[in-house]
CSV table of C-alpha atoms in Angstrom, one decimal:
chain,number,residue,atom,x,y,z
A,15,PHE,CA,11.3,-44.3,-8.8
A,16,GLN,CA,7.9,-41.6,-9.5
A,17,MET,CA,8.1,-38.4,-8.4
A,18,LYS,CA,4.6,-37.7,-6.8
A,19,ASN,CA,3.1,-33.9,-7.7
A,20,TYR,CA,2.0,-31.6,-4.5
A,21,ALA,CA,-0.9,-28.8,-5.0
A,22,VAL,CA,-0.1,-26.5,-2.2
A,23,ILE,CA,-2.0,-23.0,-1.8
A,24,ASN,CA,-0.4,-20.6,0.6
A,25,SER,CA,-1.7,-17.5,2.5
A,26,MET,CA,-4.9,-17.3,-0.1
A,27,GLY,CA,-7.1,-14.5,0.3
A,28,GLY,CA,-9.8,-13.2,-1.7
A,29,THR,CA,-12.7,-14.5,-2.9
A,30,PRO,CA,-12.0,-17.4,-5.2
A,31,CYS,CA,-13.9,-18.0,-8.4
A,32,ASN,CA,-16.0,-21.2,-9.3
A,33,GLY,CA,-13.4,-22.2,-11.8
A,34,CYS,CA,-10.7,-21.9,-9.1
A,35,LYS,CA,-13.1,-23.9,-6.3
A,36,LYS,CA,-12.4,-27.7,-7.5
A,37,ALA,CA,-9.0,-26.8,-7.4
A,38,ILE,CA,-8.7,-25.7,-3.9
A,39,GLU,CA,-10.6,-28.3,-2.3
A,40,THR,CA,-8.0,-31.3,-4.3
A,41,ALA,CA,-5.1,-29.1,-3.1
A,42,ASP,CA,-2.9,-31.2,-0.3
A,43,TYR,CA,-1.9,-27.9,1.7
A,44,ILE,CA,-4.0,-25.1,2.1
A,45,ALA,CA,-3.3,-21.9,4.5
A,46,PHE,CA,-4.8,-18.4,4.1
A,47,ARG,CA,-4.4,-14.9,4.7
A,48,ASP,CA,-8.0,-14.0,6.2
A,49,LYS,CA,-8.7,-17.0,8.3
A,50,ASN,CA,-7.3,-19.9,9.9
A,51,PRO,CA,-5.0,-21.4,9.2
A,52,LEU,CA,-3.7,-18.0,9.1
A,53,PHE,CA,-0.3,-16.6,7.8
A,54,PRO,CA,1.2,-13.1,6.2
A,55,ASP,CA,-0.1,-12.8,2.9
A,56,SER,CA,2.9,-13.5,0.2
A,57,ALA,CA,3.7,-10.1,-0.3
A,58,VAL,CA,5.6,-9.7,2.2
A,59,MET,CA,8.4,-11.3,0.6
A,60,MET,CA,8.4,-9.3,-2.4
A,61,LYS,CA,11.5,-6.9,-0.6
A,62,GLU,CA,13.7,-9.7,0.6
A,63,LEU,CA,13.6,-11.7,-2.9
A,64,TYR,CA,13.9,-9.1,-5.5
A,65,PRO,CA,16.0,-6.2,-3.6
A,66,ASN,CA,17.7,-5.2,-6.9
A,67,LYS,CA,14.8,-5.2,-9.4
A,68,ILE,CA,13.2,-3.0,-7.2
A,69,SER,CA,15.7,-0.5,-6.9
A,70,GLU,CA,16.6,-0.3,-10.4
A,71,ALA,CA,12.5,0.1,-10.8
A,72,ALA,CA,12.7,3.0,-7.9
A,73,GLU,CA,15.4,5.2,-9.9
A,74,GLU,CA,13.3,4.5,-12.8
A,75,VAL,CA,10.2,6.0,-10.9
A,76,LEU,CA,12.5,9.1,-10.0
A,77,GLN,CA,13.3,9.9,-13.5
A,78,ASP,CA,9.8,9.5,-14.8
A,79,LEU,CA,8.4,11.9,-12.0
A,80,PHE,CA,11.2,14.4,-12.3
A,81,PRO,CA,12.7,14.0,-15.9
A,82,GLY,CA,14.8,17.3,-15.4
A,83,GLY,CA,17.7,15.1,-13.2
A,84,VAL,CA,18.2,14.9,-9.3
A,85,ASN,CA,18.4,18.8,-8.9
A,86,THR,CA,14.6,19.2,-9.6
A,87,ARG,CA,13.6,15.7,-7.5
A,88,GLN,CA,10.4,16.6,-5.1
A,89,LYS,CA,9.5,15.1,-1.6
A,90,ILE,CA,6.9,12.9,-2.5
A,91,ILE,CA,3.9,11.6,-0.7
A,92,ALA,CA,2.4,8.5,-2.6
A,93,VAL,CA,-1.5,7.8,-2.7
A,94,GLN,CA,-3.7,5.0,-3.8
A,95,HIS,CA,-7.3,5.4,-3.6
A,96,ARG,CA,-9.9,2.9,-4.8
A,97,ASP,CA,-12.0,4.3,-7.5
A,98,ILE,CA,-14.3,7.1,-5.5
A,99,PRO,CA,-17.5,6.9,-7.3
A,100,THR,CA,-19.6,10.8,-6.0
A,101,GLU,CA,-18.4,14.3,-6.7
A,102,GLU,CA,-18.2,14.8,-2.8
A,103,ALA,CA,-16.2,11.8,-1.8
A,104,ARG,CA,-13.6,12.8,-4.4
A,105,LEU,CA,-13.6,16.8,-2.7
A,106,GLU,CA,-13.4,15.2,0.8
A,107,LEU,CA,-10.3,13.3,-0.7
A,108,ALA,CA,-8.8,16.4,-2.3
A,109,LEU,CA,-9.4,18.6,0.8
A,110,ALA,CA,-7.8,16.7,2.9
A,111,LEU,CA,-4.8,15.6,0.5
A,112,ASP,CA,-4.2,19.4,-0.1
A,113,LYS,CA,-3.8,19.5,4.0
A,114,VAL,CA,-0.9,16.9,3.8
A,115,SER,CA,1.0,18.4,0.5
A,116,LYS,CA,1.2,21.9,2.6
A,117,GLU,CA,1.9,20.5,6.0
A,118,GLY,CA,4.2,17.9,4.5
A,119,HIS,CA,5.8,20.0,1.9
A,120,ALA,CA,5.7,17.3,-0.3
A,121,THR,CA,4.1,16.8,-3.7
A,122,ILE,CA,1.2,14.0,-3.9
A,123,VAL,CA,1.5,11.1,-6.5
A,124,PHE,CA,-1.4,9.2,-7.2
A,125,PHE,CA,-0.7,5.7,-8.5
A,126,ALA,CA,-2.7,2.8,-9.1
A,127,ALA,CA,-2.4,-0.8,-7.5
A,128,GLY,CA,-4.6,-2.1,-9.9
A,129,THR,CA,-7.1,-1.2,-12.7
A,130,VAL,CA,-9.6,-3.7,-12.8
A,131,PRO,CA,-13.4,-3.2,-12.5
A,132,GLY,CA,-14.3,-2.0,-9.0
A,133,HIS,CA,-10.2,-0.9,-7.8
A,134,ASP,CA,-8.8,2.0,-8.8
A,135,SER,CA,-9.1,4.4,-11.7
A,136,ILE,CA,-6.7,6.4,-13.1
A,137,SER,CA,-9.6,8.9,-14.9
A,138,CYS,CA,-10.7,9.2,-10.5
A,139,TYR,CA,-7.3,10.4,-9.5
A,140,LYS,CA,-7.3,12.8,-12.8
A,141,LYS,CA,-10.4,14.2,-11.4
A,142,VAL,CA,-9.1,14.5,-7.3
A,143,ALA,CA,-6.6,16.0,-8.6
A,144,GLN,CA,-8.3,19.1,-10.7
A,145,LEU,CA,-10.0,19.5,-7.2
A,146,MET,CA,-6.8,20.1,-5.4
A,147,THR,CA,-5.0,23.2,-5.1
A,148,GLU,CA,-1.5,22.0,-4.1
A,149,PRO,CA,0.5,20.3,-6.5
A,150,SER,CA,0.3,16.6,-7.7
A,151,ILE,CA,0.8,13.7,-10.4
A,152,VAL,CA,-1.3,11.2,-11.7
A,153,TYR,CA,1.6,8.5,-12.2
A,154,GLU,CA,-0.2,6.1,-14.7
A,155,VAL,CA,2.7,3.7,-14.9
A,156,GLU,CA,0.6,-0.1,-14.6
A,157,ASN,CA,4.0,-1.8,-13.6
A,158,MET,CA,4.2,-3.8,-10.8
A,159,TRP,CA,8.2,-3.2,-10.2
A,160,LYS,CA,7.5,0.4,-10.8
A,161,ILE,CA,4.7,0.8,-7.9
A,162,VAL,CA,7.1,-1.1,-5.5
A,163,GLY,CA,9.9,1.3,-6.5
A,164,LEU,CA,7.7,4.3,-5.8
A,165,ILE,CA,6.3,3.1,-2.5
A,166,SER,CA,9.9,2.5,-1.4
A,167,GLN,CA,11.1,6.5,-2.3
A,168,ALA,CA,7.8,8.1,-0.7
A,169,GLU,CA,7.6,10.2,2.7
A,170,ALA,CA,4.9,8.5,3.5
A,171,VAL,CA,2.1,6.1,2.1
A,172,LEU,CA,-1.8,6.6,1.8
A,173,SER,CA,-3.8,3.9,0.5
A,174,THR,CA,-7.3,1.8,0.5
A,175,SER,CA,-5.1,-1.3,-0.7
A,176,LEU,CA,-3.9,-4.2,1.9
A,177,HIS,CA,-0.8,-5.0,-0.9
A,178,VAL,CA,0.1,-1.3,-0.9
A,179,ARG,CA,0.1,-1.3,3.1
A,180,ILE,CA,2.3,-4.5,3.2
A,181,ILE,CA,5.1,-3.0,0.8
A,182,SER,CA,4.4,0.2,2.8
A,183,PHE,CA,5.3,-2.1,6.1
A,184,LEU,CA,8.6,-3.7,4.4
A,185,TYR,CA,10.1,-0.6,3.5
A,186,LEU,CA,9.4,0.7,6.7
A,187,ARG,CA,7.3,4.0,5.2
A,188,PRO,CA,5.1,6.2,7.4
A,189,ARG,CA,1.9,4.4,6.4
A,190,LEU,CA,-2.0,4.9,6.7
A,191,THR,CA,-4.8,2.6,5.4
A,192,TRP,CA,-8.3,4.3,4.7
A,193,CYS,CA,-10.5,1.3,5.6
A,194,GLY,CA,-14.2,0.6,7.0
A,195,HIS,CA,-15.4,-2.1,9.3
A,196,GLU,CA,-16.8,-3.4,5.9
A,197,TRP,CA,-12.8,-4.3,5.0
A,198,PRO,CA,-12.0,-6.6,7.6
A,199,LYS,CA,-8.5,-8.2,5.8
A,200,HIS,CA,-6.7,-4.5,6.9
A,201,PRO,CA,-7.3,-4.2,10.1
A,202,GLN,CA,-6.6,-8.3,10.7
A,203,PHE,CA,-3.0,-7.6,9.0
A,204,ILE,CA,-2.4,-4.5,10.8
A,205,ALA,CA,-2.8,-6.0,14.1
A,206,LEU,CA,-1.4,-9.3,13.6
A,207,TRP,CA,1.8,-8.7,11.5
A,208,ASP,CA,2.3,-4.6,11.4
A,209,THR,CA,4.5,-2.5,13.8
A,210,ASP,CA,2.2,-1.7,17.3
A,211,GLU,CA,2.6,1.8,16.8
A,212,SER,CA,1.6,2.0,13.2
A,213,PRO,CA,-2.0,3.8,12.4
A,214,ARG,CA,-4.7,1.4,12.4
A,215,CYS,CA,-7.6,2.0,9.9
A,216,LEU,CA,-8.6,5.2,9.4
A,217,GLU,CA,-12.2,5.9,8.5
A,218,SER,CA,-12.6,9.7,8.0
A,219,LYS,CA,-10.1,11.4,5.1
A,220,HIS,CA,-10.6,14.7,7.5
A,221,GLU,CA,-8.2,13.2,10.0
A,222,THR,CA,-5.4,12.3,7.6
A,223,TRP,CA,-2.8,14.6,8.6
A,224,SER,CA,-3.9,14.8,12.4
A,225,VAL,CA,-2.8,11.1,12.5
A,226,LEU,CA,-0.1,11.1,9.8
A,227,GLN,CA,1.7,13.6,11.1
A,228,ARG,CA,2.8,12.0,14.2
A,229,HIS,CA,4.7,9.4,12.2
A,230,TYR,CA,6.1,12.0,9.5
A,231,GLY,CA,9.0,13.7,8.8
A,232,PRO,CA,12.6,13.7,10.0
A,233,ASN,CA,12.0,13.6,13.7
A,234,PRO,CA,8.2,12.0,13.9
A,235,ASN,CA,6.6,11.7,17.4
A,236,VAL,CA,6.6,8.2,16.5
A,237,THR,CA,9.3,6.6,14.6
A,238,GLN,CA,9.1,3.9,12.7
A,239,GLN,CA,12.5,3.3,12.1
A,240,GLN,CA,14.1,-1.0,12.0
A,241,ARG,CA,10.7,-2.0,14.5
A,242,ILE,CA,10.1,-5.0,12.2
A,243,SER,CA,12.5,-7.0,14.6
A,244,PRO,CA,12.4,-8.9,12.3
A,245,MET,CA,8.5,-10.1,11.6
A,246,ARG,CA,8.3,-10.8,15.4
A,247,LYS,CA,4.6,-12.6,15.0
A,248,TRP,CA,5.5,-14.9,12.7
């Protein structure tokens, strides 16, 4: 009896590098995140597969952010944004986050979903933080488990990353994604898998709080609780 090996590629997204194309072409099974046959990103399984590890990482994050102990902990709004090349655009984000922080009575915590070239930048976060008048923290840790833990503890999550949106969705965090028409993967995921009343993509930073406030706080106009039911469109 001889075992046969099968090559399976599940919910593949992004653009494959040249070295990967041959492997993709010879796979026995392939499904995509961004085109047919369409399946949700594999990140949707994080909470189900690793609940204890994420919970432990979340506690470590709170200790990192507030080393003075439980009594010093504050409400946090987690913010991820890809690198911003211009001072004008950084100022636009800073002004929007000042309003979110002030109206939401929470500390902004910047974090990186990934710092490979063309993605997030810790130095960019520091520049935005310097332009803000409200308190903020630049969380420089690059650890997947801690990032997921941070998202799970946030009062709300603002981001440009699809994976950050997905994790926010899993933990029922009020979530808002800044993305333009050039990023079709974001609106496609939101339309297919996210809750019906969750915010769509937002292009203007100026509208951030006016959109987020409907979903934010102990008595939001639109509640996020228990609406996954479970992953109704799978």
